[in-house]
Amino acid sequence: MAFDKSFFLASASISLMVPGAAFAQAASDGGHNGFGTGEIVVTANKREQKLSDVGVTATVISGDSLQQQGISSLEEVANHVPSLSYAAAPNGTPVYTLRGVGFYESSISAYPSVSIYVDEVPLPFPILSNHITFDIERLEVLKGPQGTLFGQNSTGGAINYIAAKPTDTFRAGGSLSYARFDQVDAEAFVSGPLGEKLKARLAGRVELGDAWQRSESRPGDRNGKTRNYMGRFLLAFEPSTSVRFLLTVNGWKDKSEPLAPQHIALQFQNEALGVPSGFPVGAFRPAQELEAPFSSLGPRDADWSTRSTLFDHKTPFADNDMLQASLRADIDVGDFGTLTSLTAYTKFNQRQGNDYDGLPINGLDAPLILGDIKTFTQELRFANDPRNPFRFVIGGNYEKDKVYQQLNTNFAESSAFIGYGTVFGTPITINTIDNNQAMRAYAFFGNVEYDVVDALTLKAGVRYTNARDRATTCQTDIQGPQYYLGNLFAVFSPLLGGPARGPYQPRECFALNLDPETFLPVVDYLPFAALGEYRDTLSEDNVSWRIGADFKASPDILLYANVSKGYKAGSYPVTAATTFGQAVPAKQESVFAVEGGIKSSLLDRRLQLNVAGFYYDYRDKQLRTKLNDPTFGQLDVLRNIPKSSIKGVEVELTARPSDRLTVNAAYTFLDAKVDRFVGTNAGGETGIDFAGTPIPYTPRHQVSVGFNYDQPLSGDLVLFSGASINHRSGTIATLGGNTNPSTVFAKAVPCVYCIDGYTTIDAQLGIRDESQGWRAFVWGKNIGNEYYWTNVAAGYDTVARFVGRPTSYGVTVGYSFR
């Protein structure tokens, strides 16, 4: 869909918060109160406050707005919140980038740069957040480093889900939706007292749908079935007015078919010679891969493998589940303050397969990925009475994580299979990576606010964090001797100066102890170039801090300024590697941020205008990039980018010209670029100076405009309507991705690693009964059937893109019992 530039200029001049009308209203409003009767609430300082009184930039989305707009995932939230971007790694691991700060890493053990919480209880790894957007009171997106109160790994910001709580009286309700592709979504809750001091809430959601992607090689074959099941149970116990407990159990099961990509380009080591990546000169490429056509590039077009060598099941597939139990205790200490304890245990199991290349053959697939996460967290803090002019929070927390992941990759029909089979007599097909990580972190923090006078508040916070990560990585070949990939390394090891040895043994770890760029050993417990298991411990500590001031120029105008520094923990990659040089971790990154803004309520609170400007000094950004391996050519490696910088402006506007109409608009401008880094691009070209290159997954312009309109009919019937237009300008999926490397061949794609700008339109129209509690409405998402994609990834010989969903439309009915 074309998007006129004049629209951008107009939007930029009036811009502010996206959502639909209720987006910025507290759930207690129901999203339908008269303007100004409800307050937007946020817990940025670990207590509930009016958003207009808090000197931070945040977007708050009410649960009613999430339901009305059919938003059921953080991917959809990202489409509606400027400055928040979403990308799916090839294995489905979500990647969130906020204001240009994010960590693109596909392994489930990777800590994020944007932390996710449910009622302040952390979901430490992004994969855990896949199915928690249901039965929500509100959703808070806190922008900028939040390290003092929300811990490390929140350098970009923090996203906090506030779950709907048990009610004092009996309530129940539910909704049922039917949509395109036979999608059926059902959600329900029941809530109320179980006794004088005990109350509970039980909620669940089921998502069932047919496949929507069409195979380009097998007419009639489909991918993308939806089979998701979610549940949440809350039990609130209040033995006295000064003691409160809340037990929460969250869980979900995902048996959906992961997204299949579109094959858009081939990679060659030398375009002039036509030598595929990692191919010995003189070898040849499989005829079937050369003949596989590029994708037709429609919103539903894709391709995938039906079966995989040694793994007799369809790819893609998934069978993943998550369970979290948490206990919150709040104990009032007289009138002085409140002691809060948050204890949580989370368990995640993964069993899935993903297609990486968008081909009907096994050019590069992950037919089986196994994973297991076990995490325990404990936070203890004390906060004094928030009515005190001097307010403080002090505390500490502890986290222990154990993560295991096994990644099986299949390249049986890639250049590697025939090439190495011809030259070395080893037609390699399967590579198995086993990674174990044991992480431990503890922290102590404090935050203070002081009202110098009624109009001026000074703020400061600090957190000390100590983290340790013990990792082991072993790469093996699980096939018979004629296929052993390890045979190559058993031969290479003594040739490179390693110890003399015999043939490769099944399940032996075969990566070589050397760095292919420096040609030096990486660890000291093995001889140079010896085969073995990579073991390492990463120990780091840091001090996050924040200072700021809030000034109430008038009851309706808040000026604020903040200076802060936050850290994200170092990380070990989980990737196919031939040497230990690819297994070394990236060290911790940091963001130094300066931000100032204004929040204003004008025209008797019928116009809300917020403006914020910020600058980030981004040091040691962790980024997946490429390494030229002497055996296989281009392989992934995790690097630190020495210096980057981000400058930005956010403008947000909410206008209510009448009690029936609310208009929202938001605009974010980001200038995010690398200042200093020399490395290898996605095509394997070395020595590239990336200074001035845009940071991946960071659109320069992001715009959202929406409205909600209510029209009373007869009695308690109300006709309601809403729509939103969301636009993202183009970005890139890898460093230097705005130009094609000379090693890439594509027919219909002028910029292989570009993520083009796109515009989506959503709308709703329906009727509700204010007294009877029922509603019915029709809705549409991506009404213009915009063809867009959120990620581009390189395989062994191929490049593939991952697209967004096409037009979806449906009808929803709901009822609430009181």
PDB file of C-alpha atoms in Angstrom, residues 211-445:
ATOM      1  CA  ALA A 211      -3.184 -23.447   7.716  1.00  0.00           C
ATOM      2  CA  TRP A 212      -2.833 -20.246   5.685  1.00  0.00           C
ATOM      3  CA  GLN A 213       0.543 -20.557   3.906  1.00  0.00           C
ATOM      4  CA  ARG A 214       0.521 -22.229   0.454  1.00  0.00           C
ATOM      5  CA  SER A 215       3.324 -24.464  -0.808  1.00  0.00           C
ATOM      6  CA  GLU A 216       4.693 -23.206  -4.121  1.00  0.00           C
ATOM      7  CA  SER A 217       5.947 -26.658  -5.148  1.00  0.00           C
ATOM      8  CA  ARG A 218       3.075 -28.869  -3.936  1.00  0.00           C
ATOM      9  CA  PRO A 219      -0.376 -27.533  -4.906  1.00  0.00           C
ATOM     10  CA  GLY A 220      -2.819 -28.090  -2.106  1.00  0.00           C
ATOM     11  CA  ASP A 221      -0.214 -28.414   0.656  1.00  0.00           C
ATOM     12  CA  ARG A 222      -0.646 -25.901   3.485  1.00  0.00           C
ATOM     13  CA  ASN A 223       1.274 -24.730   6.561  1.00  0.00           C
ATOM     14  CA  GLY A 224       0.462 -22.546   9.539  1.00  0.00           C
ATOM     15  CA  LYS A 225      -2.173 -24.388  11.576  1.00  0.00           C
ATOM     16  CA  THR A 226      -2.953 -22.801  14.927  1.00  0.00           C
ATOM     17  CA  ARG A 227      -3.267 -24.942  18.052  1.00  0.00           C
ATOM     18  CA  ASN A 228      -2.658 -22.824  21.165  1.00  0.00           C
ATOM     19  CA  TYR A 229      -3.983 -23.349  24.705  1.00  0.00           C
ATOM     20  CA  MET A 230      -3.517 -20.865  27.568  1.00  0.00           C
ATOM     21  CA  GLY A 231      -4.595 -20.664  31.193  1.00  0.00           C
ATOM     22  CA  ARG A 232      -4.130 -18.499  34.273  1.00  0.00           C
ATOM     23  CA  PHE A 233      -5.225 -19.024  37.876  1.00  0.00           C
ATOM     24  CA  LEU A 234      -4.987 -16.375  40.608  1.00  0.00           C
ATOM     25  CA  LEU A 235      -5.730 -16.905  44.290  1.00  0.00           C
ATOM     26  CA  ALA A 236      -5.775 -13.843  46.560  1.00  0.00           C
ATOM     27  CA  PHE A 237      -5.674 -14.299  50.327  1.00  0.00           C
ATOM     28  CA  GLU A 238      -5.938 -11.375  52.745  1.00  0.00           C
ATOM     29  CA  PRO A 239      -5.781 -12.651  56.330  1.00  0.00           C
ATOM     30  CA  SER A 240      -5.756  -9.056  57.625  1.00  0.00           C
ATOM     31  CA  THR A 241      -5.803  -5.526  56.269  1.00  0.00           C
ATOM     32  CA  SER A 242      -2.014  -5.388  56.523  1.00  0.00           C
ATOM     33  CA  VAL A 243      -1.111  -8.763  54.977  1.00  0.00           C
ATOM     34  CA  ARG A 244      -1.895  -9.799  51.396  1.00  0.00           C
ATOM     35  CA  PHE A 245      -0.908 -12.837  49.326  1.00  0.00           C
ATOM     36  CA  LEU A 246      -1.387 -13.493  45.613  1.00  0.00           C
ATOM     37  CA  LEU A 247      -0.667 -16.894  44.089  1.00  0.00           C
ATOM     38  CA  THR A 248      -0.517 -16.912  40.278  1.00  0.00           C
ATOM     39  CA  VAL A 249      -0.140 -19.875  37.947  1.00  0.00           C
ATOM     40  CA  ASN A 250       0.385 -19.153  34.239  1.00  0.00           C
ATOM     41  CA  GLY A 251       0.679 -21.775  31.558  1.00  0.00           C
ATOM     42  CA  TRP A 252       0.391 -22.388  27.843  1.00  0.00           C
ATOM     43  CA  LYS A 253       0.852 -25.109  25.238  1.00  0.00           C
ATOM     44  CA  ASP A 254       1.751 -24.395  21.610  1.00  0.00           C
ATOM     45  CA  LYS A 255       1.173 -27.109  18.998  1.00  0.00           C
ATOM     46  CA  SER A 256       0.960 -24.730  16.046  1.00  0.00           C
ATOM     47  CA  GLU A 257       2.945 -24.997  12.828  1.00  0.00           C
ATOM     48  CA  PRO A 258       5.740 -22.405  12.786  1.00  0.00           C
ATOM     49  CA  LEU A 259       6.037 -19.917   9.955  1.00  0.00           C
ATOM     50  CA  ALA A 260       7.751 -21.143   6.782  1.00  0.00           C
ATOM     51  CA  PRO A 261       9.926 -18.634   4.899  1.00  0.00           C
ATOM     52  CA  GLN A 262      10.135 -17.463   1.292  1.00  0.00           C
ATOM     53  CA  HIS A 263      13.232 -18.378  -0.745  1.00  0.00           C
ATOM     54  CA  ILE A 264      14.462 -15.102  -2.292  1.00  0.00           C
ATOM     55  CA  ALA A 265      18.180 -15.483  -3.105  1.00  0.00           C
ATOM     56  CA  LEU A 266      21.181 -17.789  -3.511  1.00  0.00           C
ATOM     57  CA  GLN A 267      24.564 -17.228  -1.900  1.00  0.00           C
ATOM     58  CA  PHE A 268      27.883 -17.812  -3.673  1.00  0.00           C
ATOM     59  CA  GLN A 269      31.410 -17.634  -2.398  1.00  0.00           C
ATOM     60  CA  ASN A 270      32.507 -16.018  -5.650  1.00  0.00           C
ATOM     61  CA  GLU A 271      29.833 -14.753  -8.006  1.00  0.00           C
ATOM     62  CA  ALA A 272      32.100 -14.723 -11.044  1.00  0.00           C
ATOM     63  CA  LEU A 273      33.079 -18.366 -10.618  1.00  0.00           C
ATOM     64  CA  GLY A 274      29.613 -19.410  -9.467  1.00  0.00           C
ATOM     65  CA  VAL A 275      31.108 -21.235  -6.480  1.00  0.00           C
ATOM     66  CA  PRO A 276      28.532 -21.737  -3.718  1.00  0.00           C
ATOM     67  CA  SER A 277      29.332 -20.650  -0.172  1.00  0.00           C
ATOM     68  CA  GLY A 278      31.667 -23.032   1.622  1.00  0.00           C
ATOM     69  CA  PHE A 279      32.195 -25.051  -1.539  1.00  0.00           C
ATOM     70  CA  PRO A 280      35.608 -26.433  -2.502  1.00  0.00           C
ATOM     71  CA  VAL A 281      36.552 -25.118  -5.945  1.00  0.00           C
ATOM     72  CA  GLY A 282      35.625 -27.685  -8.605  1.00  0.00           C
ATOM     73  CA  ALA A 283      32.702 -29.162  -6.685  1.00  0.00           C
ATOM     74  CA  PHE A 284      29.172 -28.680  -7.936  1.00  0.00           C
ATOM     75  CA  ARG A 285      25.828 -27.606  -6.598  1.00  0.00           C
ATOM     76  CA  PRO A 286      22.861 -30.019  -6.397  1.00  0.00           C
ATOM     77  CA  ALA A 287      20.764 -29.682  -9.524  1.00  0.00           C
ATOM     78  CA  GLN A 288      17.512 -29.669  -7.560  1.00  0.00           C
ATOM     79  CA  GLU A 289      18.593 -26.625  -5.535  1.00  0.00           C
ATOM     80  CA  LEU A 290      19.569 -24.693  -8.655  1.00  0.00           C
ATOM     81  CA  GLU A 291      16.238 -25.549 -10.224  1.00  0.00           C
ATOM     82  CA  ALA A 292      14.163 -24.568  -7.169  1.00  0.00           C
ATOM     83  CA  PRO A 293      12.429 -21.359  -8.184  1.00  0.00           C
ATOM     84  CA  PHE A 294      12.487 -18.205  -6.123  1.00  0.00           C
ATOM     85  CA  SER A 295       9.295 -17.384  -4.247  1.00  0.00           C
ATOM     86  CA  SER A 296       6.438 -15.629  -6.011  1.00  0.00           C
ATOM     87  CA  LEU A 297       6.474 -13.139  -3.111  1.00  0.00           C
ATOM     88  CA  GLY A 298       2.794 -13.157  -2.267  1.00  0.00           C
ATOM     89  CA  PRO A 299       1.586 -12.775   1.330  1.00  0.00           C
ATOM     90  CA  ARG A 300       0.628 -16.479   1.484  1.00  0.00           C
ATOM     91  CA  ASP A 301       3.453 -17.920  -0.644  1.00  0.00           C
ATOM     92  CA  ALA A 302       6.106 -20.099   1.014  1.00  0.00           C
ATOM     93  CA  ASP A 303       7.679 -23.532   0.873  1.00  0.00           C
ATOM     94  CA  TRP A 304       8.983 -26.104   3.305  1.00  0.00           C
ATOM     95  CA  SER A 305      10.262 -29.659   3.554  1.00  0.00           C
ATOM     96  CA  THR A 306       7.796 -32.488   4.053  1.00  0.00           C
ATOM     97  CA  ARG A 307      10.237 -34.943   5.601  1.00  0.00           C
ATOM     98  CA  SER A 308      13.810 -34.819   6.859  1.00  0.00           C
ATOM     99  CA  THR A 309      16.649 -37.328   6.936  1.00  0.00           C
ATOM    100  CA  LEU A 310      16.517 -39.346  10.209  1.00  0.00           C
ATOM    101  CA  PHE A 311      13.487 -37.390  11.473  1.00  0.00           C
ATOM    102  CA  ASP A 312      10.244 -38.853  10.203  1.00  0.00           C
ATOM    103  CA  HIS A 313       7.867 -35.986  10.768  1.00  0.00           C
ATOM    104  CA  LYS A 314       6.602 -32.902   9.013  1.00  0.00           C
ATOM    105  CA  THR A 315       8.651 -29.741   9.151  1.00  0.00           C
ATOM    106  CA  PRO A 316       7.613 -27.215  10.423  1.00  0.00           C
ATOM    107  CA  PHE A 317       5.951 -28.472  13.616  1.00  0.00           C
ATOM    108  CA  ALA A 318       5.857 -27.521  17.300  1.00  0.00           C
ATOM    109  CA  ASP A 319       4.969 -29.034  20.655  1.00  0.00           C
ATOM    110  CA  ASN A 320       6.087 -26.528  23.283  1.00  0.00           C
ATOM    111  CA  ASP A 321       4.758 -25.682  26.741  1.00  0.00           C
ATOM    112  CA  MET A 322       5.416 -23.274  29.595  1.00  0.00           C
ATOM    113  CA  LEU A 323       4.308 -23.265  33.249  1.00  0.00           C
ATOM    114  CA  GLN A 324       5.010 -20.544  35.800  1.00  0.00           C
ATOM    115  CA  ALA A 325       3.974 -20.330  39.442  1.00  0.00           C
ATOM    116  CA  SER A 326       4.560 -17.217  41.526  1.00  0.00           C
ATOM    117  CA  LEU A 327       3.702 -16.041  45.014  1.00  0.00           C
ATOM    118  CA  ARG A 328       3.540 -12.378  45.983  1.00  0.00           C
ATOM    119  CA  ALA A 329       3.364 -11.318  49.627  1.00  0.00           C
ATOM    120  CA  ASP A 330       2.776  -7.723  50.762  1.00  0.00           C
ATOM    121  CA  ILE A 331       3.125  -6.968  54.467  1.00  0.00           C
ATOM    122  CA  ASP A 332       2.426  -3.479  55.764  1.00  0.00           C
ATOM    123  CA  VAL A 333       4.780  -2.381  58.540  1.00  0.00           C
ATOM    124  CA  GLY A 334       2.497  -0.031  60.444  1.00  0.00           C
ATOM    125  CA  ASP A 335       2.168   3.269  58.629  1.00  0.00           C
ATOM    126  CA  PHE A 336       5.832   3.246  57.670  1.00  0.00           C
ATOM    127  CA  GLY A 337       5.800   1.145  54.509  1.00  0.00           C
ATOM    128  CA  THR A 338       5.353  -2.234  52.856  1.00  0.00           C
ATOM    129  CA  LEU A 339       7.580  -5.278  52.631  1.00  0.00           C
ATOM    130  CA  THR A 340       7.095  -7.167  49.334  1.00  0.00           C
ATOM    131  CA  SER A 341       8.290 -10.642  48.409  1.00  0.00           C
ATOM    132  CA  LEU A 342       8.076 -12.060  44.868  1.00  0.00           C
ATOM    133  CA  THR A 343       8.923 -15.745  44.401  1.00  0.00           C
ATOM    134  CA  ALA A 344       8.590 -17.556  41.073  1.00  0.00           C
ATOM    135  CA  TYR A 345       9.481 -20.804  39.345  1.00  0.00           C
ATOM    136  CA  THR A 346       9.184 -21.234  35.571  1.00  0.00           C
ATOM    137  CA  LYS A 347       9.566 -24.320  33.404  1.00  0.00           C
ATOM    138  CA  PHE A 348       9.584 -24.499  29.613  1.00  0.00           C
ATOM    139  CA  ASN A 349       9.846 -27.496  27.270  1.00  0.00           C
ATOM    140  CA  GLN A 350      10.545 -27.268  23.557  1.00  0.00           C
ATOM    141  CA  ARG A 351      10.167 -29.822  20.796  1.00  0.00           C
ATOM    142  CA  GLN A 352       9.794 -28.366  17.338  1.00  0.00           C
ATOM    143  CA  GLY A 353      11.122 -28.311  13.787  1.00  0.00           C
ATOM    144  CA  ASN A 354      11.674 -25.332  11.512  1.00  0.00           C
ATOM    145  CA  ASP A 355      12.315 -24.789   7.837  1.00  0.00           C
ATOM    146  CA  TYR A 356      15.104 -22.247   7.352  1.00  0.00           C
ATOM    147  CA  ASP A 357      15.508 -22.021   3.572  1.00  0.00           C
ATOM    148  CA  GLY A 358      11.985 -21.818   2.122  1.00  0.00           C
ATOM    149  CA  LEU A 359      12.705 -24.772  -0.181  1.00  0.00           C
ATOM    150  CA  PRO A 360      10.908 -28.134  -0.586  1.00  0.00           C
ATOM    151  CA  ILE A 361      14.293 -29.815  -0.068  1.00  0.00           C
ATOM    152  CA  ASN A 362      16.706 -29.924   2.869  1.00  0.00           C
ATOM    153  CA  GLY A 363      19.012 -27.108   1.860  1.00  0.00           C
ATOM    154  CA  LEU A 364      19.132 -25.966   5.471  1.00  0.00           C
ATOM    155  CA  ASP A 365      16.465 -26.999   7.957  1.00  0.00           C
ATOM    156  CA  ALA A 366      16.210 -27.606  11.692  1.00  0.00           C
ATOM    157  CA  PRO A 367      14.032 -30.749  11.679  1.00  0.00           C
ATOM    158  CA  LEU A 368      14.317 -31.197  15.443  1.00  0.00           C
ATOM    159  CA  ILE A 369      14.996 -28.629  18.151  1.00  0.00           C
ATOM    160  CA  LEU A 370      14.812 -29.747  21.758  1.00  0.00           C
ATOM    161  CA  GLY A 371      14.942 -27.358  24.677  1.00  0.00           C
ATOM    162  CA  ASP A 372      14.397 -27.070  28.403  1.00  0.00           C
ATOM    163  CA  ILE A 373      14.347 -24.009  30.657  1.00  0.00           C
ATOM    164  CA  LYS A 374      14.127 -24.012  34.442  1.00  0.00           C
ATOM    165  CA  THR A 375      14.309 -20.679  36.221  1.00  0.00           C
ATOM    166  CA  PHE A 376      13.870 -19.558  39.827  1.00  0.00           C
ATOM    167  CA  THR A 377      13.599 -15.913  40.891  1.00  0.00           C
ATOM    168  CA  GLN A 378      13.252 -14.246  44.272  1.00  0.00           C
ATOM    169  CA  GLU A 379      12.876 -10.533  44.982  1.00  0.00           C
ATOM    170  CA  LEU A 380      12.557  -8.916  48.385  1.00  0.00           C
ATOM    171  CA  ARG A 381      12.016  -5.159  48.714  1.00  0.00           C
ATOM    172  CA  PHE A 382      10.756  -2.548  51.118  1.00  0.00           C
ATOM    173  CA  ALA A 383       8.993   0.679  50.115  1.00  0.00           C
ATOM    174  CA  ASN A 384       7.913   3.407  52.500  1.00  0.00           C
ATOM    175  CA  ASP A 385       4.531   5.136  52.443  1.00  0.00           C
ATOM    176  CA  PRO A 386       4.100   6.659  48.946  1.00  0.00           C
ATOM    177  CA  ARG A 387       2.357   9.678  50.493  1.00  0.00           C
ATOM    178  CA  ASN A 388       5.626  10.688  52.128  1.00  0.00           C
ATOM    179  CA  PRO A 389       7.488  13.563  50.388  1.00  0.00           C
ATOM    180  CA  PHE A 390      10.614  11.393  50.652  1.00  0.00           C
ATOM    181  CA  ARG A 391       9.901   8.011  49.064  1.00  0.00           C
ATOM    182  CA  PHE A 392      12.272   5.101  48.741  1.00  0.00           C
ATOM    183  CA  VAL A 393      12.462   1.491  47.608  1.00  0.00           C
ATOM    184  CA  ILE A 394      15.322  -0.779  48.658  1.00  0.00           C
ATOM    185  CA  GLY A 395      15.762  -4.468  47.965  1.00  0.00           C
ATOM    186  CA  GLY A 396      17.541  -7.301  46.308  1.00  0.00           C
ATOM    187  CA  ASN A 397      16.843 -10.239  44.061  1.00  0.00           C
ATOM    188  CA  TYR A 398      18.288 -13.573  43.049  1.00  0.00           C
ATOM    189  CA  GLU A 399      17.858 -15.529  39.843  1.00  0.00           C
ATOM    190  CA  LYS A 400      19.004 -19.021  38.861  1.00  0.00           C
ATOM    191  CA  ASP A 401      18.476 -20.358  35.343  1.00  0.00           C
ATOM    192  CA  LYS A 402      19.285 -23.683  33.713  1.00  0.00           C
ATOM    193  CA  VAL A 403      18.860 -23.910  29.961  1.00  0.00           C
ATOM    194  CA  TYR A 404      19.463 -26.853  27.656  1.00  0.00           C
ATOM    195  CA  GLN A 405      19.053 -26.756  23.895  1.00  0.00           C
ATOM    196  CA  GLN A 406      19.756 -29.337  21.219  1.00  0.00           C
ATOM    197  CA  LEU A 407      19.736 -28.060  17.653  1.00  0.00           C
ATOM    198  CA  ASN A 408      19.735 -30.573  14.804  1.00  0.00           C
ATOM    199  CA  THR A 409      20.383 -28.998  11.398  1.00  0.00           C
ATOM    200  CA  ASN A 410      19.954 -30.842   8.116  1.00  0.00           C
ATOM    201  CA  PHE A 411      21.711 -29.779   4.902  1.00  0.00           C
ATOM    202  CA  ALA A 412      21.430 -33.096   3.057  1.00  0.00           C
ATOM    203  CA  GLU A 413      20.558 -31.404  -0.237  1.00  0.00           C
ATOM    204  CA  SER A 414      22.844 -28.400   0.018  1.00  0.00           C
ATOM    205  CA  SER A 415      26.152 -27.759  -1.665  1.00  0.00           C
ATOM    206  CA  ALA A 416      27.915 -29.212   1.378  1.00  0.00           C
ATOM    207  CA  PHE A 417      26.475 -32.701   0.885  1.00  0.00           C
ATOM    208  CA  ILE A 418      27.649 -33.281  -2.682  1.00  0.00           C
ATOM    209  CA  GLY A 419      30.681 -31.031  -2.455  1.00  0.00           C
ATOM    210  CA  TYR A 420      32.275 -32.711   0.512  1.00  0.00           C
ATOM    211  CA  GLY A 421      31.075 -36.101  -0.612  1.00  0.00           C
ATOM    212  CA  THR A 422      32.854 -35.612  -3.938  1.00  0.00           C
ATOM    213  CA  VAL A 423      36.068 -34.040  -2.661  1.00  0.00           C
ATOM    214  CA  PHE A 424      36.511 -35.784   0.704  1.00  0.00           C
ATOM    215  CA  GLY A 425      34.223 -38.793   0.436  1.00  0.00           C
ATOM    216  CA  THR A 426      32.118 -37.538   3.362  1.00  0.00           C
ATOM    217  CA  PRO A 427      28.623 -36.493   2.196  1.00  0.00           C
ATOM    218  CA  ILE A 428      27.699 -34.681   5.422  1.00  0.00           C
ATOM    219  CA  THR A 429      24.013 -34.167   6.207  1.00  0.00           C
ATOM    220  CA  ILE A 430      23.197 -33.728   9.907  1.00  0.00           C
ATOM    221  CA  ASN A 431      24.878 -31.502  12.503  1.00  0.00           C
ATOM    222  CA  THR A 432      23.820 -31.754  16.165  1.00  0.00           C
ATOM    223  CA  ILE A 433      24.599 -29.015  18.673  1.00  0.00           C
ATOM    224  CA  ASP A 434      24.159 -29.620  22.412  1.00  0.00           C
ATOM    225  CA  ASN A 435      24.348 -26.533  24.603  1.00  0.00           C
ATOM    226  CA  ASN A 436      24.003 -26.376  28.391  1.00  0.00           C
ATOM    227  CA  GLN A 437      24.050 -23.144  30.359  1.00  0.00           C
ATOM    228  CA  ALA A 438      23.758 -22.562  34.096  1.00  0.00           C
ATOM    229  CA  MET A 439      23.227 -18.903  34.958  1.00  0.00           C
ATOM    230  CA  ARG A 440      23.137 -17.225  38.336  1.00  0.00           C
ATOM    231  CA  ALA A 441      22.657 -13.541  39.157  1.00  0.00           C
ATOM    232  CA  TYR A 442      22.072 -11.530  42.300  1.00  0.00           C
ATOM    233  CA  ALA A 443      21.481  -7.810  42.695  1.00  0.00           C
ATOM    234  CA  PHE A 444      20.906  -5.074  45.276  1.00  0.00           C
ATOM    235  CA  PHE A 445      19.001  -1.936  44.392  1.00  0.00           C
TER     236      PHE A 445
END
